[in-house]
Coordinates of C-alpha atoms and ligand atoms in Angstrom, one line a residue:
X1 CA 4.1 46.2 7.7
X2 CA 1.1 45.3 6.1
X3 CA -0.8 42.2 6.4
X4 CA -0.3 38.7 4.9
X5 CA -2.6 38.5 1.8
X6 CA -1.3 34.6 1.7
X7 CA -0.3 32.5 4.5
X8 CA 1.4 28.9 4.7
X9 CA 0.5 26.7 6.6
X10 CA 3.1 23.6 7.2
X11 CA 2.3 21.0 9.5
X12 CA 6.0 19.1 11.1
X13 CA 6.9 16.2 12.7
X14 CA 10.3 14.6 12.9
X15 CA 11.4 16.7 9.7
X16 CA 15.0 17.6 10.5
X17 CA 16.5 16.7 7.1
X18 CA 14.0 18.4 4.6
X19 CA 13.4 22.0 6.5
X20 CA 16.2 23.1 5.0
X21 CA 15.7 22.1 1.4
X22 CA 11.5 23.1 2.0
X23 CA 12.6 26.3 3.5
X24 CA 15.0 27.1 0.3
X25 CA 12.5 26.2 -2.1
X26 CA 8.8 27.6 -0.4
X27 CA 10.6 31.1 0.1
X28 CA 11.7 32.2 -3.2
X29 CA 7.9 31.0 -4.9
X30 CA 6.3 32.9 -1.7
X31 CA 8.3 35.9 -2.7
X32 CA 7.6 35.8 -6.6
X33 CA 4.0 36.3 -5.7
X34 CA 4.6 39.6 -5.3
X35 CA 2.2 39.6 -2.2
X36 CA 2.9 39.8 1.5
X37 CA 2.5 36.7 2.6
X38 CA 3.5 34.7 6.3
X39 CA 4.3 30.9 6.8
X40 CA 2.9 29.1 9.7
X41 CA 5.1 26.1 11.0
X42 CA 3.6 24.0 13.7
X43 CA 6.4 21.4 15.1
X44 CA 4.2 18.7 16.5
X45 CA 5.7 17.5 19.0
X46 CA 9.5 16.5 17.4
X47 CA 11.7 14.7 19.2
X48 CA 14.9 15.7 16.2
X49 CA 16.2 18.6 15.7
X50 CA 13.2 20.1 13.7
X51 CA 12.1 22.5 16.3
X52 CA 15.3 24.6 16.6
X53 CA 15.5 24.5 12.7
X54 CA 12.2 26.3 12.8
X55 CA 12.8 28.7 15.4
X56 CA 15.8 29.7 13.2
X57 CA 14.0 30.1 10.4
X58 CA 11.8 32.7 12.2
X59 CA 15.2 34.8 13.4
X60 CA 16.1 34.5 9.7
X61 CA 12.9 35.7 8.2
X62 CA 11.1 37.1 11.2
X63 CA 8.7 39.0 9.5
X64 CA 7.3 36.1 7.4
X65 CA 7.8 33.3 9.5
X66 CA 6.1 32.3 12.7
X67 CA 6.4 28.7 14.3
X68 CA 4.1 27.1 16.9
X69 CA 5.6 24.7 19.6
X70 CA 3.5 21.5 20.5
X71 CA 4.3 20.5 23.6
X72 CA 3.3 16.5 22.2
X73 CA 2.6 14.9 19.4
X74 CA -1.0 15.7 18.4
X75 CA -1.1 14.7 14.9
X76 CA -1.1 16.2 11.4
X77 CA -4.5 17.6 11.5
X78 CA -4.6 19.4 14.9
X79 CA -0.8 20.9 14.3
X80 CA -2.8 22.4 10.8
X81 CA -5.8 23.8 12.8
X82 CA -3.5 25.5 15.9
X83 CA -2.3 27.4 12.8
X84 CA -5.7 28.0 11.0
X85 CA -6.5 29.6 14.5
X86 CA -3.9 32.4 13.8
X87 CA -3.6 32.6 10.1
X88 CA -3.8 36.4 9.4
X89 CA -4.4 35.7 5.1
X90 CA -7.4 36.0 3.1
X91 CA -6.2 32.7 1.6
X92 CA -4.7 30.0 2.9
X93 CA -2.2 27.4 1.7
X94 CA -1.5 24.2 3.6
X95 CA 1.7 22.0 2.4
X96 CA 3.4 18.8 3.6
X97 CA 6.9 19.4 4.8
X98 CA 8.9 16.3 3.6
X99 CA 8.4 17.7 0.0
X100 CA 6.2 15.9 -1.4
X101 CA 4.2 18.5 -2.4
X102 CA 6.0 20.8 -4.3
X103 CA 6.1 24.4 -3.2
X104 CA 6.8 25.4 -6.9
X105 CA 2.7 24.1 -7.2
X106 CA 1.2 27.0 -5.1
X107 CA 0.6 29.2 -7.5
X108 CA -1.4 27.2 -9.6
X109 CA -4.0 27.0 -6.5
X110 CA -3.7 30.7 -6.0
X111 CA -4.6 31.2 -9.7
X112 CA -7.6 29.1 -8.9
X113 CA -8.7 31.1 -5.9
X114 CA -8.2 33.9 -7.8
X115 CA -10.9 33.2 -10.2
X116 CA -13.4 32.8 -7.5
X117 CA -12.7 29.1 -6.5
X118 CA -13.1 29.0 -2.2
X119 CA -11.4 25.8 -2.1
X120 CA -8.5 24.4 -4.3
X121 CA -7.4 20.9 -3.9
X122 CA -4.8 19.0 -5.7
X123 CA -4.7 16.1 -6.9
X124 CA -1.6 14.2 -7.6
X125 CA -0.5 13.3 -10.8
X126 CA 2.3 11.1 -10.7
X127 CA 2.0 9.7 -7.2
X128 CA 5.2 8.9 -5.7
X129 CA 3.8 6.8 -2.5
X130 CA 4.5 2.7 -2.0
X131 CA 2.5 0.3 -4.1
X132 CA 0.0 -0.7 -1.3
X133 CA -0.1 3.0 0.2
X134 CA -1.2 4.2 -3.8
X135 CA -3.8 1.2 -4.0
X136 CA -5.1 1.6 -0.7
X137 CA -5.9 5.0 -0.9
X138 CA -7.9 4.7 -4.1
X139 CA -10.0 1.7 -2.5
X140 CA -10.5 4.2 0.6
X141 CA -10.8 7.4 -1.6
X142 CA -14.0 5.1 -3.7
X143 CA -15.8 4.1 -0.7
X144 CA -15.4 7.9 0.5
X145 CA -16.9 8.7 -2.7
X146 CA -20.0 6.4 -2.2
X147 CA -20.6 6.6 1.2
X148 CA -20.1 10.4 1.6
X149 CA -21.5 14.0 0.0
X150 CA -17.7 14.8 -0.6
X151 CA -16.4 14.1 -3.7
X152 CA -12.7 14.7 -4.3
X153 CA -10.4 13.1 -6.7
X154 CA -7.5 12.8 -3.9
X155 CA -8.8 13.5 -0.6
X156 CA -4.7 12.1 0.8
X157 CA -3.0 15.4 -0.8
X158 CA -2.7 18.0 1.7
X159 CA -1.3 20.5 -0.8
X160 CA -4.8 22.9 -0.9
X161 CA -5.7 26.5 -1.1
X162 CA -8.9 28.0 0.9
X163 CA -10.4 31.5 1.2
X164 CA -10.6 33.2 4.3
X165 CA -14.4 32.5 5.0
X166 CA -13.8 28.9 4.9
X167 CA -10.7 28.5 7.4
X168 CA -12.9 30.7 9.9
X169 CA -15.8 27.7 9.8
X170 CA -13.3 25.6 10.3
X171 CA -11.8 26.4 13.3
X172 CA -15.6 27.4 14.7
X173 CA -16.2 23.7 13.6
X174 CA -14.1 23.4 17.1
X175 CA -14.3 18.8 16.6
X176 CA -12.0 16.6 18.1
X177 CA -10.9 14.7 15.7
X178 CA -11.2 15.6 12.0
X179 CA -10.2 15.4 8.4
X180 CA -9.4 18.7 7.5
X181 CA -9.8 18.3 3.7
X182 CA -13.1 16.9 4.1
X183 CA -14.7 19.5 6.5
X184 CA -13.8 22.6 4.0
X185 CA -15.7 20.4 1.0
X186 CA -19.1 20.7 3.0
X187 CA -18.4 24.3 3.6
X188 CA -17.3 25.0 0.0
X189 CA -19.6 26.6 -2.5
X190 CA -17.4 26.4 -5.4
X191 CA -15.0 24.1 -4.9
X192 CA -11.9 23.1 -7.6
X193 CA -9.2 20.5 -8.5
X194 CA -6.1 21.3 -9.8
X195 CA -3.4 18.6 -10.7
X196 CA 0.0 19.2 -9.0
X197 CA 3.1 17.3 -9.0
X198 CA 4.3 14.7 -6.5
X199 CA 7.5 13.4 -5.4
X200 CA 8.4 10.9 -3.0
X201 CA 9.8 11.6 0.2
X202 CA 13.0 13.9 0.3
X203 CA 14.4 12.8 3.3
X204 CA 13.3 10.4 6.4
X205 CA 9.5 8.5 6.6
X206 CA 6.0 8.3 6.5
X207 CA 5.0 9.0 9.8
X208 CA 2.0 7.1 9.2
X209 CA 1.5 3.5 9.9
X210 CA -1.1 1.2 8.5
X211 CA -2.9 1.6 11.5
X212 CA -2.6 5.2 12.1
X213 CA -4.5 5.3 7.8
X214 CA -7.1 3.2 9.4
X215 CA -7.8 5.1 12.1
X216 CA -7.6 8.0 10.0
X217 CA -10.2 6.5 7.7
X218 CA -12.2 6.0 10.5
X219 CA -12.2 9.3 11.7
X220 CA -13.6 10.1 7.7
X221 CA -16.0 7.7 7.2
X222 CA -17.6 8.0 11.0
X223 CA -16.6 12.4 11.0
X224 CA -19.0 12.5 7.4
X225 CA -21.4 10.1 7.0
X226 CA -23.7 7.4 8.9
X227 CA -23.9 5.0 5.6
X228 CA -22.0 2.1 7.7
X229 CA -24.4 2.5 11.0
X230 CA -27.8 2.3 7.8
X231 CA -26.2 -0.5 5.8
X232 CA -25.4 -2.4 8.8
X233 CA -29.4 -2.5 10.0
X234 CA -30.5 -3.1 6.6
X235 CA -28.6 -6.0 6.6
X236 CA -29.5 -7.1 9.9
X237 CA -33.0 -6.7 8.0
X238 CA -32.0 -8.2 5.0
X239 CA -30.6 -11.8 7.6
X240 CA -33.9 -11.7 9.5
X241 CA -36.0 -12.1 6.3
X242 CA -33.7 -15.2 4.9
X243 CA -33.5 -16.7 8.4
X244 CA -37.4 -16.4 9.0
X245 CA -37.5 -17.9 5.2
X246 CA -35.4 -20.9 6.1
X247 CA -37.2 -21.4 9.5
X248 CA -40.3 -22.3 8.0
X249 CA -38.6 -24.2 5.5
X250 CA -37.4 -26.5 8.0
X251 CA -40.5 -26.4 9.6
X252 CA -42.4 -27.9 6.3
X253 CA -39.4 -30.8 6.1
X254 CA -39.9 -31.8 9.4
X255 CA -43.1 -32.6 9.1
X256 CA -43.1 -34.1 5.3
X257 CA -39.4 -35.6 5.6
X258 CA -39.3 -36.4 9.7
X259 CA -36.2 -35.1 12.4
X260 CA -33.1 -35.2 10.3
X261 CA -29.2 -34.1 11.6
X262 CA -27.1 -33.7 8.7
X263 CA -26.0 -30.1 7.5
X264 CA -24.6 -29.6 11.0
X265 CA -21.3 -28.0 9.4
X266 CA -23.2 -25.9 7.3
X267 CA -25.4 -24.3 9.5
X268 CA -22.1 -23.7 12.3
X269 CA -20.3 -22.4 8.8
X270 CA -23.5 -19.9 8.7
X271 CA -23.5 -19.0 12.5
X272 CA -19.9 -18.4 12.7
X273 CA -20.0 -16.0 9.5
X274 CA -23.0 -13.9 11.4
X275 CA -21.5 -13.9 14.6
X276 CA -18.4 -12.5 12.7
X277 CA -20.6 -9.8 10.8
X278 CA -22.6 -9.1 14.3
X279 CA -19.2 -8.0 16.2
X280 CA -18.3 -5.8 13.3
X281 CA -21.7 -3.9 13.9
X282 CA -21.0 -3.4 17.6
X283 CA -17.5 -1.9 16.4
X284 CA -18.8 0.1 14.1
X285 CA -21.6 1.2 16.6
X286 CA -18.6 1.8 19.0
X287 CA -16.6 4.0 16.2
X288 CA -19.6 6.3 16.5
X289 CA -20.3 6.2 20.3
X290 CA -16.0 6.6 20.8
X291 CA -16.3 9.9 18.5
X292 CA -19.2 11.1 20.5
X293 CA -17.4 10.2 23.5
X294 CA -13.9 12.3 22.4
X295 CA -16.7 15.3 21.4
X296 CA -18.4 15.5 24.9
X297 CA -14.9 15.4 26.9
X298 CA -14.0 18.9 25.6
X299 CA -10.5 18.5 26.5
X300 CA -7.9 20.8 24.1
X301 CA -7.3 19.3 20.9
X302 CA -3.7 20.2 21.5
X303 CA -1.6 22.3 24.0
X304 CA 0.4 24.8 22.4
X305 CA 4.3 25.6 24.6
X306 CA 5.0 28.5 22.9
X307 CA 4.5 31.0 19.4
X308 CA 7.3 32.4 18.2
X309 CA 6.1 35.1 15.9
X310 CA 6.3 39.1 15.7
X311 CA 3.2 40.4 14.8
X312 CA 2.7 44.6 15.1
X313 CA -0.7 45.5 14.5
Ligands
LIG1 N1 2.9 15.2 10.5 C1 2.7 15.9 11.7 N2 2.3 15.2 12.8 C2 2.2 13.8 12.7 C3 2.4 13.2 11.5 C4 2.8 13.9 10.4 O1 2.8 17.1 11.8 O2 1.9 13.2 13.8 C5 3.3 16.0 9.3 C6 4.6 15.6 8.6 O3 5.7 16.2 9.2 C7 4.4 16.0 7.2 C8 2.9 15.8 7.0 O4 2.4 15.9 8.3 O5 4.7 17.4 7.0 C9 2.6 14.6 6.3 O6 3.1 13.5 6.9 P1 3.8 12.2 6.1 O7 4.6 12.7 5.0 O8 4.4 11.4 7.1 O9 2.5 11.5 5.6 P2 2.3 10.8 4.1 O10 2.9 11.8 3.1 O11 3.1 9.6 4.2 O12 0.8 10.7 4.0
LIG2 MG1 4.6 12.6 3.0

């Protein structure tokens, strides 16, 4: 048997009615290729029928397929790292499983890997998300952009192709929590874009809420950058100056115009605003001191029940 040039790496939660369909349509392309290739499944945790639909995926195809059991839910991002521990390929493909991305779209990364490209992105063309998810993201994806070295057209699409070299400093990366797109852009030397297709959801739902984005924006803006932590104290600078300003101002009216009262509304208007600004900089300063935090714990990013996989080397 010789080893995977490519490997897959899908990422599933709660997926029960699009396996089958993703499984249908990823096989065939995989096999076109001409190359031997393997396809990683992690099922994260799901509480359908996913899990069995993988396992019998890898009795049907056991030399290609290989499926990781979660024992919990530990999110999209550590179910695609437990692979990129084990991925055998010298490039790697990672793919949603609800379809979204389609699999007919790998090759057009691997043909940007192939001319010397070590990390392929897609960006999506038509995307097929809700108004407010669409929107959102390209607020989130222009603050990235400002406040960040990486620069992406669509950091949201998982559909992405990375050589070898790069999937190896990932996983030595060994963070808590982390935005896997993100991380291989600051290992990249020669990083691409290709445009892909995008459909909306085959079967069942997004599996992220509003909060769970925010959170994972979080985890972006606080995992690649310190921008919020320096804009925060040059405002605080900024405040001190305008405040000193206005205290001598007052000062100068005392004495020419005498004690006066009015404005009382105005100045509370004022307080309130920088009280309001001053607990946003303590949670900010916690986003930073909760990441260092989850870092200095070293507990397992994820606990793995069992690998179903036959590998004969
Ligand atoms: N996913 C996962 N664990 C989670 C949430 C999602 O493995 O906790 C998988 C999910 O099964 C899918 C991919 O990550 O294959 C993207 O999830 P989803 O389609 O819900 O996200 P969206 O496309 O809405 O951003
Ligand atoms: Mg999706």
């Amino acid at each position: 048997m010789a080893k995977p040039e490519i490997s897959v790496v899908i990422p599933v939660y709660n997926e029960q009615d699009n396996l089958e369909a993703l499984f249908g349509r990823l096989m065939p392309v995989m096999d076109r290729t001409g190359k031997p290739y393997e396809v990683l499944f992690t099922n994260d945790g799901s509480r359908d029928r996913s899990g069995e639909i993988l396992k019998d995926f890898h009795k049907r195809r056991p030399k290609e397929v290989r499926v990781i059991d979660f024992n919990g839910n530990f999110g999209q991002h550590m179910a695609i790292m437990a692979a990129f521990e084990r991925v055998r390929g010298d490039v790697i493909v990672t793919l949603d499983a609800d379809l979204q991305n389609p699999p007919e779209e790998i090759p057009k990364l691997l043909a940007a890997i192939d001319a010397g490209h070590d990390v392929v992105g897609g960006f999506r063309k038509h995307r097929q998300d809700t108004f407010f998810r669409t929107y959102a993201s390209r607020i989130i994806n222009a603050i990235r952009e400002r406040i960040t070295n990486i620069h992406m057209k669509d950091q949201g699409c998982m559909l992405r192709a990375y050589k070898r070299n790069i999937i190896d400093s990932i996983v030595e990366a060994r963070e808590s929590s982390m935005y896997i797109p993100a991380l291989a852009y600051t290992f990249a030397a020669s990083p691409a874009e290709v445009e892909v297709e995008h459909a909306a959801r085959a079967a069942g739902e997004s599996k992220y809420r509003l909060y769970d984005l925010i959170r994972l924006n979080f985890d972006l803006m606080t995992g690649f950058s310190v921008v919020p932590l320096q804009v925060f104290t040059v405002f605080g600078m900024v405040v001190s100056v305008f405040s000193l300003l206005f205290v001598v101002f007052l000062l100068v009216r005392r004495l020419i115009v005498g004690p006066e009262a009015e404005g009382v509304f105005t100045l509370f208007a004022i307080l309130y605003f920088l009280v309001g600004i001053g607990i946003m900089g303590l949670g900010i300063i916690g986003e930073y001191v909760g990441r260092i935090y989850k870092e200095v714990r070293r507990r397992p990013r994820f606990i793995i029940r069992s690998i179903h996989e036959e590998i004969n080397e």
